[in-house]
Coordinates of C-alpha atoms and ligand atoms in Angstrom, one line a residue:
X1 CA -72.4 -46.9 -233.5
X2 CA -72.0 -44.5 -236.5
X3 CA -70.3 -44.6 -240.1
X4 CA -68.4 -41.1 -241.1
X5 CA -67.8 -40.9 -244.9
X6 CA -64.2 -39.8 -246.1
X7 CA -64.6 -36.2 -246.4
X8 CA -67.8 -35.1 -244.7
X9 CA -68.9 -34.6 -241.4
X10 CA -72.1 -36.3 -241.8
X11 CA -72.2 -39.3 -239.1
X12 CA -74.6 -41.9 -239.7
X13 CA -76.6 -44.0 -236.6
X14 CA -77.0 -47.3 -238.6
X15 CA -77.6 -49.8 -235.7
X16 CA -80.0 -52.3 -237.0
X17 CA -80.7 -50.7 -240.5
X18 CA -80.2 -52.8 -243.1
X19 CA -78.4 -51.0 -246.6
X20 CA -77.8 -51.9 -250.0
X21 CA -75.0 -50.9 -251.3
X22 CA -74.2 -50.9 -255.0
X23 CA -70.5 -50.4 -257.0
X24 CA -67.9 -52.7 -257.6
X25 CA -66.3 -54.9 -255.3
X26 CA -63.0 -52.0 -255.1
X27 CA -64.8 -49.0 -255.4
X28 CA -67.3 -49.9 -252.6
X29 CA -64.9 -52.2 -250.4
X30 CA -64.0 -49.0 -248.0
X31 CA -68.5 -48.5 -247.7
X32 CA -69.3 -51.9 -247.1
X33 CA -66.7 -51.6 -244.1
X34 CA -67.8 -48.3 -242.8
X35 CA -71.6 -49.4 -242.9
X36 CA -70.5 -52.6 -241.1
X37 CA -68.9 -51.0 -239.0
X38 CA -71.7 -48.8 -238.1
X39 CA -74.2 -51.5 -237.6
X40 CA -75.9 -51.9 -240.7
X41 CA -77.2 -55.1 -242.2
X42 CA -75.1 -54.6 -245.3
X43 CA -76.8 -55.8 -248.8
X44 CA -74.4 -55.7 -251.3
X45 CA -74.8 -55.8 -255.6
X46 CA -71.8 -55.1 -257.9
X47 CA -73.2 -54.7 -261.4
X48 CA -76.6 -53.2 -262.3
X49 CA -77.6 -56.9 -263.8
X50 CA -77.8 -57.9 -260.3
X51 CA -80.3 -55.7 -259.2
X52 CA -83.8 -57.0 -258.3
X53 CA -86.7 -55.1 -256.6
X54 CA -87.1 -58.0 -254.1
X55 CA -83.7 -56.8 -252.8
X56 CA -85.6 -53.8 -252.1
X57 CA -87.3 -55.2 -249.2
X58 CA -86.3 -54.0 -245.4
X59 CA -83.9 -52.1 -246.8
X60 CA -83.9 -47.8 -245.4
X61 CA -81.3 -46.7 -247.2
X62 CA -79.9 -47.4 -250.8
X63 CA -75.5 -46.2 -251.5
X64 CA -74.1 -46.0 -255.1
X65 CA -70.7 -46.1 -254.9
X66 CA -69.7 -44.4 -258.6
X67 CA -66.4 -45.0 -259.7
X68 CA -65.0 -44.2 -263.0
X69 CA -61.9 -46.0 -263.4
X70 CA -62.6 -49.4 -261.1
X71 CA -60.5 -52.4 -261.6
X72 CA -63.7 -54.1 -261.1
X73 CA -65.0 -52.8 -264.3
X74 CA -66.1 -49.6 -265.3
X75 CA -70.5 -48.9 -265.1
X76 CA -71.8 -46.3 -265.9
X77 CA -73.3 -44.1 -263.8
X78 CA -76.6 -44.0 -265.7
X79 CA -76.8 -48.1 -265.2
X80 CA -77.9 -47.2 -261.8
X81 CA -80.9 -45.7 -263.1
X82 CA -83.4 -48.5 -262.4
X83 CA -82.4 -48.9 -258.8
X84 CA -82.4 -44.7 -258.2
X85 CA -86.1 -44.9 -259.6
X86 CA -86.9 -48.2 -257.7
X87 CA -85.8 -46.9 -254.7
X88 CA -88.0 -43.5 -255.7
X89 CA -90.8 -44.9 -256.1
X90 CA -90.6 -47.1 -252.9
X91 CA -89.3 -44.0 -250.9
X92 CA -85.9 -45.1 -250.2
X93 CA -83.5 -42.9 -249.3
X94 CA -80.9 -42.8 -252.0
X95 CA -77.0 -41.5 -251.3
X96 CA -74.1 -41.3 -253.5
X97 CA -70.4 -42.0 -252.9
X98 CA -67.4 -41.3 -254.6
X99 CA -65.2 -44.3 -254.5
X100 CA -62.4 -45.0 -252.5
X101 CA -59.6 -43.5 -254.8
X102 CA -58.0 -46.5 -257.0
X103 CA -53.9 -47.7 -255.9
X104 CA -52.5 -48.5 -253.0
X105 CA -50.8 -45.7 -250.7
X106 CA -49.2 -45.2 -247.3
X107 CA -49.1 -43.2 -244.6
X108 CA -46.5 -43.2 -241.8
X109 CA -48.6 -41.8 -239.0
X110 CA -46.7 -40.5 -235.5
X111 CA -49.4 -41.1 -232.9
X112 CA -48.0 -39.4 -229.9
X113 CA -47.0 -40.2 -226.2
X114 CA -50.3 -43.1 -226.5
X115 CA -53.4 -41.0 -225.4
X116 CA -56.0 -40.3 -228.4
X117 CA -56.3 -36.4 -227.3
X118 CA -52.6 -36.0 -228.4
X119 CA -52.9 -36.8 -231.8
X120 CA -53.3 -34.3 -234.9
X121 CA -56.0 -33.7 -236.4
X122 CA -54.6 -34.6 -239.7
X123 CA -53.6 -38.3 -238.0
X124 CA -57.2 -38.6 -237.0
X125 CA -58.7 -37.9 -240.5
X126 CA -55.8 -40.0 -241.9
X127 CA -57.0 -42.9 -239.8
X128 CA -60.6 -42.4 -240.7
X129 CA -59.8 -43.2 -244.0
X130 CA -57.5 -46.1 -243.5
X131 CA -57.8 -49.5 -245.0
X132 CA -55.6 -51.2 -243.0
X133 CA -53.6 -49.6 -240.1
X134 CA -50.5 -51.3 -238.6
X135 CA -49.8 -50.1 -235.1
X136 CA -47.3 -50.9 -232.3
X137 CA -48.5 -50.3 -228.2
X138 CA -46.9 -46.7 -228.2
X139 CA -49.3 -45.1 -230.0
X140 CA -52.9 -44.4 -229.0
X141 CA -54.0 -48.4 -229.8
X142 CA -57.2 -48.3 -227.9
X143 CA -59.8 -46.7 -229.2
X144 CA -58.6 -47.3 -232.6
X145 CA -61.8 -49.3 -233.5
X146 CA -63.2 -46.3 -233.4
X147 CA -60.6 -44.0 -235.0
X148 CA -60.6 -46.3 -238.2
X149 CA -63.9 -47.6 -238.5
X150 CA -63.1 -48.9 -241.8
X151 CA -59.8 -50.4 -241.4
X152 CA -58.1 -53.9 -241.0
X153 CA -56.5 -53.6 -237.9
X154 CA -53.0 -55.5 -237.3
X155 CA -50.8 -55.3 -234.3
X156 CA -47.4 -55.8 -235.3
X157 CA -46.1 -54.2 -232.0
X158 CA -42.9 -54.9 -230.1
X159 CA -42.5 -55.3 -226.5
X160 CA -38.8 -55.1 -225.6
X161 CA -36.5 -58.4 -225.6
X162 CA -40.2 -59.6 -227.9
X163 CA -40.6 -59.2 -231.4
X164 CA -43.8 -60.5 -232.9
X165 CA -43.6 -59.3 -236.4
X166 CA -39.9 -57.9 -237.6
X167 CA -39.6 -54.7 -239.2
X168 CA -38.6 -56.9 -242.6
X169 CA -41.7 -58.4 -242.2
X170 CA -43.4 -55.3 -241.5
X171 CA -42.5 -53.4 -244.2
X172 CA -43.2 -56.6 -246.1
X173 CA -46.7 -56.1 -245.1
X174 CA -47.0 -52.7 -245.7
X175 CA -46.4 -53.0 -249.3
X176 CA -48.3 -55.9 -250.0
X177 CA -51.3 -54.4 -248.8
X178 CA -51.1 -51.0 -250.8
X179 CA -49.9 -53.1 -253.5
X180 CA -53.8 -54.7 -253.1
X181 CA -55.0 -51.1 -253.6
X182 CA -55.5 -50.3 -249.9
X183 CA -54.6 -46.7 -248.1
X184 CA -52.3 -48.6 -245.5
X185 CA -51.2 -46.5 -241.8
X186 CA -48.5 -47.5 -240.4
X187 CA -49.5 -45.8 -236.6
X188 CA -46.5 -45.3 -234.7
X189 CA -45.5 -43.8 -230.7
X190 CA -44.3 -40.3 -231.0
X191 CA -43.0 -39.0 -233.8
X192 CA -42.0 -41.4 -236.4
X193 CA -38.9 -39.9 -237.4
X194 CA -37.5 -40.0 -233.9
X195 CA -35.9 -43.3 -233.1
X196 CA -39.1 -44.7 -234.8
X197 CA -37.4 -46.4 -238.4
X198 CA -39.5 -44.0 -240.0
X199 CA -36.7 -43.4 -242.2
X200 CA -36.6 -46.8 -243.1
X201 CA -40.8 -47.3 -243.8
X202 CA -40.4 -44.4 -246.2
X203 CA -37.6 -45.7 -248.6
X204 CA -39.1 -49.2 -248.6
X205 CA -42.3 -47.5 -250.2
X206 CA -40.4 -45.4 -252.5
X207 CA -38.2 -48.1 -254.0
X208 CA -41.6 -50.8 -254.3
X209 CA -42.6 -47.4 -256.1
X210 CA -45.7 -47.0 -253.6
X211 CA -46.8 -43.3 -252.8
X212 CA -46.3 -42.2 -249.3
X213 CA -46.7 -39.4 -247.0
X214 CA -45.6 -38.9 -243.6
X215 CA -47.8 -37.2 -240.5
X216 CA -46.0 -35.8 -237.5
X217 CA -46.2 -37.0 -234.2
X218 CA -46.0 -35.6 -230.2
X219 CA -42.5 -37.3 -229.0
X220 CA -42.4 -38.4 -226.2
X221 CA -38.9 -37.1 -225.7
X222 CA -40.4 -33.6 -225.1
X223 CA -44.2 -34.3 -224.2
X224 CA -42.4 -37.1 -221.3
X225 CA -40.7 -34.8 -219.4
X226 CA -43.5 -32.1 -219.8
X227 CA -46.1 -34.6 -218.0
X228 CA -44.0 -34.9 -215.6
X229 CA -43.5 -30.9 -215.1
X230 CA -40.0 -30.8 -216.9
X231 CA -39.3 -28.7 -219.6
X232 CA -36.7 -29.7 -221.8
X233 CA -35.3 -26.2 -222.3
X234 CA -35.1 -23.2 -219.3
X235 CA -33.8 -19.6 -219.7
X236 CA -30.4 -19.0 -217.7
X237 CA -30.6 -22.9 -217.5
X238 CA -30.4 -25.3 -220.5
X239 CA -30.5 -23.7 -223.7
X240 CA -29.9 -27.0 -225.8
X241 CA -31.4 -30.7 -225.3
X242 CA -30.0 -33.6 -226.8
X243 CA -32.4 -36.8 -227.3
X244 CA -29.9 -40.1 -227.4
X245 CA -31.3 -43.6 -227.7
X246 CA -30.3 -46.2 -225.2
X247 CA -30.9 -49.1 -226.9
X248 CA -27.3 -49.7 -227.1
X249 CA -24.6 -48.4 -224.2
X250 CA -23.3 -45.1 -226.0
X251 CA -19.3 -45.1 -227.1
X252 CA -16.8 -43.3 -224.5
X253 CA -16.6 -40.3 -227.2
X254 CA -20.1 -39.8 -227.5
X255 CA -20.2 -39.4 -223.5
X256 CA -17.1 -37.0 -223.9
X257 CA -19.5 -34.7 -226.0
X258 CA -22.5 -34.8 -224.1
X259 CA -20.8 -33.7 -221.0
X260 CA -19.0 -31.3 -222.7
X261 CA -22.3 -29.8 -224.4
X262 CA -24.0 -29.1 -220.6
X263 CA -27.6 -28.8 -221.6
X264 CA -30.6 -31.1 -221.0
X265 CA -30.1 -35.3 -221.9
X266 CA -33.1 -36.8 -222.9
X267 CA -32.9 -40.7 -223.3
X268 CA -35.2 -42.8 -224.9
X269 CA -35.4 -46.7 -224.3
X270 CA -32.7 -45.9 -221.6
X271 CA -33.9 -48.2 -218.4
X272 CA -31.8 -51.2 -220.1
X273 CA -28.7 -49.2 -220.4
X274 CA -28.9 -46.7 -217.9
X275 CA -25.9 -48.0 -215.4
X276 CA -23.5 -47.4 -218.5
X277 CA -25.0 -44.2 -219.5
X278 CA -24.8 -42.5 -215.8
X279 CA -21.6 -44.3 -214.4
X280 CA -20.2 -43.0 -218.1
X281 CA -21.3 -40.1 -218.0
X282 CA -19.8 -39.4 -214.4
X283 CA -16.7 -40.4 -216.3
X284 CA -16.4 -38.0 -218.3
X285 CA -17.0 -35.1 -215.8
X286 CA -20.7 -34.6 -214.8
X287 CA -20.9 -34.3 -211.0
X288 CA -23.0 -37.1 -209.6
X289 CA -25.7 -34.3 -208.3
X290 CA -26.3 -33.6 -211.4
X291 CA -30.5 -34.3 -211.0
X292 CA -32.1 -37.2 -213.0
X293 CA -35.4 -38.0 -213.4
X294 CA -37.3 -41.0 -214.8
X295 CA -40.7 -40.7 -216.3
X296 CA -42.7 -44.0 -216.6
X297 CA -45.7 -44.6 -218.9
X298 CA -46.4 -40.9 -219.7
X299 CA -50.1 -40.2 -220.1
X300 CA -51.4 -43.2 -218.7
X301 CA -53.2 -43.9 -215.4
X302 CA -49.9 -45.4 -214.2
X303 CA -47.7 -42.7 -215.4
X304 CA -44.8 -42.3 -212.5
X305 CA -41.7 -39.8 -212.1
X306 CA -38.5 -41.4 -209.7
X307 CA -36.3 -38.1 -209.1
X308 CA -33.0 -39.1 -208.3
X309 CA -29.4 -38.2 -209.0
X310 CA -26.6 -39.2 -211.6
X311 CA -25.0 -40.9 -208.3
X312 CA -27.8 -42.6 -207.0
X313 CA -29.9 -43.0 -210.4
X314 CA -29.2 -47.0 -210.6
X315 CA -30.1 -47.4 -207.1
X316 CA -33.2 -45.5 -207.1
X317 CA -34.3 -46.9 -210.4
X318 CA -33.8 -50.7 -208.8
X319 CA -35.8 -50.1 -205.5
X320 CA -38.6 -48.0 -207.5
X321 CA -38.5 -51.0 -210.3
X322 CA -38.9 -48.8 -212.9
X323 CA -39.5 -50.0 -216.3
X324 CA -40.2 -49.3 -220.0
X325 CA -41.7 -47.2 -221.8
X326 CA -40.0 -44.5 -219.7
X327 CA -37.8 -41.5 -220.6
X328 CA -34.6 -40.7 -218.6
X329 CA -34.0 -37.1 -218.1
X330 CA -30.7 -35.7 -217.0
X331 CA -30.0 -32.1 -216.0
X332 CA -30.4 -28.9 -213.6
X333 CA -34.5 -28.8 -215.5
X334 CA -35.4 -31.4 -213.3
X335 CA -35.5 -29.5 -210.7
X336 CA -38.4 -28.3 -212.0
X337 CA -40.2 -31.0 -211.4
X338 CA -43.5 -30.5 -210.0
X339 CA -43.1 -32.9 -206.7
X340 CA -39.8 -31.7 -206.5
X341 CA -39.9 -29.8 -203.5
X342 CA -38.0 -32.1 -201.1
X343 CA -34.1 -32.2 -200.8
X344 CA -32.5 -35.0 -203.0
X345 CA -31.8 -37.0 -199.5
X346 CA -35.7 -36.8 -198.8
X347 CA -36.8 -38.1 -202.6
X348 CA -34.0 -40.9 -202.0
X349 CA -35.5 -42.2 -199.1
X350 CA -38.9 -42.4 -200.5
X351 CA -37.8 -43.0 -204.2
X352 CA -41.4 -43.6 -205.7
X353 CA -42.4 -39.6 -206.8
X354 CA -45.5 -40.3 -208.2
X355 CA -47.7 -38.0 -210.2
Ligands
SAH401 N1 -40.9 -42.4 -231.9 C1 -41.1 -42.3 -230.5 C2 -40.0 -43.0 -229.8 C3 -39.8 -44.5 -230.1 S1 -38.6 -45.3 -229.1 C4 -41.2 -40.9 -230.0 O1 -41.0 -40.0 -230.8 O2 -41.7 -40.7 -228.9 C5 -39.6 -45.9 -227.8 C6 -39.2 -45.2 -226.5 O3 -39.9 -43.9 -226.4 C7 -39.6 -45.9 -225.3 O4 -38.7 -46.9 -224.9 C8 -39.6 -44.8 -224.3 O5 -38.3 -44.4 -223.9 C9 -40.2 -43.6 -225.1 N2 -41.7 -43.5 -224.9 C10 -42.6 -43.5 -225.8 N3 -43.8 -43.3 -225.3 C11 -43.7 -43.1 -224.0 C12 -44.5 -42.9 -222.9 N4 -45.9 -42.7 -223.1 N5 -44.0 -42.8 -221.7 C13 -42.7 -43.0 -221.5 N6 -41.8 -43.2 -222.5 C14 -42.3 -43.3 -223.7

């Protein structure tokens, strides 16, 4: 186990140490986590009336948390004076902390296609100095015990036709937690500005008059098809992409354009949909050749491509059960597919490409 401090690169092994750690209940709130979190016995004093050499004992290493401006109360630094010497004189290590920085904040963080190697570094130190993160199952949920030592985790996450917490309620949340003076993340899959209610998050925050920031993400509507070999965009091939949602069946005019366009369709949450969106699209003029492909759980162990065609897409997608998360792609780019060496009658009678 080890505790990083906001800031620094200095990683701490404090398995079995036990620490006292001194500032007010705010400004120390984010150490007493992180030395939890590491493994420490954590010993805890918030004024310097409460300190007493006895507390002394067992203890390797001694924090002061100064903070000039706590709602806790404001100490002086030079309080702390008979503990530093104390812990002298007993040769105790002593460290200082800044404190966490006082009012509540947010960050909308986009956490890529769900593997922790895809995320920025600027997600990762964001998360490192979380309070309280709010993630969904897109985003890289796994090893977030690790990525925000510090943090509250909640998993307000929606599996499709399932919603646990509602985005009302989630935004609720948000606010009252930075309102209690935490940093709050709000982790999200991809990007969060694609098809993520990012948009949303942010003008909640603004009109509870919260600060917030925004991190990009990886979205899966470009890193998808490129697990799977496809690149969105190809010279003397498709030299625009269009990403559509398929949450709800598009209108007859909106199919009129994107057959008109030519280019690469990217659809996102499009298994649900998808005999509107290809019979439609046929409709309005795209040959039923036209190559489709359907990229399952991108990034994971399970990730799986179907390669099919606008005619036979349905079909294929029903015998290879495919399900969400998955991103529909729809264009000549598929044939750059890396399994996609066989002719479309040889993929169709073995639908499952898997790679
Ligand atoms: N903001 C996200 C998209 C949210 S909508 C982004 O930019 O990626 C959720 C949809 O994204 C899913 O239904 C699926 O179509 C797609 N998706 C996200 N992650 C995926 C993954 N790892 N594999 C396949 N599809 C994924």
């Amino acid at each position: 186990m080890s505790t990083q401090p906001t800031g620094t690169e200095l990683i701490l092994d404090c398995a079995g140490l036990t620490v006292l750690i001194a500032g007010t209940t705010t400004a120390a709130r984010r150490t007493v986590r992180r030395y939890s979190a590491g493994g420490a016995t954590v010993r805890r004093i918030a004024t310097p009336g409460q300190f007493h050499p006895r507390l002394l004992d067992a203890v390797s290493l001694t924090v002061v948390v100064e903070s000039s401006d706590d709602v806790g109360g404001v100490i002086d630094e030079n309080s702390w004076a008979p503990l530093r010497e104390a812990c002298r004189e007993r040769r105790i290590l002593t460290a200082s902390e800044e404190a966490a920085p006082p009012g509540g904040r947010v960050t909308l963080i986009g956490g890529g296609p769900g593997v922790e190697d895809l995320l920025t570094v600027r997600a990762k130190q964001s998360l490192r100095e979380a309070d309280v993160v709010l993630y969904d199952r897109l985003g890289p949920y796994r090893t977030l015990p690790q990525l925000a030592p510090g943090a509250e985790l909640i998993d307000v996450g929606k599996t499709p036709g399932h919603h646990p917490v509602s985005q009302t309620d989630i935004e609720k949340l948000m606010v009252a937690k930075a309102r209690e003076g935490h940093h709050v993340v709000r982790l999200k899959g991809g990007d969060p500005f694609v098809f993520g209610r990012g948009g949303e998050e942010v003008n909640t925050c603004v009109a509870a008059g919260i600060p917030v920031t925004t991190v990009p993400g990886i979205s899966s509507s470009i890193a998808v098809p490129a697990a799977a070999g496809i690149p969105v965009t190809y010279r003397g091939v498709a030299h625009a992409f269009t990403v559509v949602s398929g949450h709800q069946p598009l209108t007859e005019q909106e199919l009129d354009a994107l057959a008109k366009l030519g280019g690469t369709i990217v659809v996102l949450m499009g298994i649900g949909t998808l005999p509107q969106l290809t019979s439609g699209l046929r409709k309005a003029g795209l040959a039923s050749t036209v190559p489709v492909a359907i990229v399952e759980k991108g990034y994971s162990p399970e990730q799986r491509t179907t390669v099919t065609n606008l005619g036979e897409a349905v079909t294929a997608a029903g015998l290879a059960r495919c399900t969400s998360p998955a991103v529909v792609v729809i264009g000549e780019v598929v044939r750059q597919h890396r399994d996609f060496q066989a002719t479309l009658e040889q993929v169709l009678s073995r639908p499952l490409v898997v790679s």
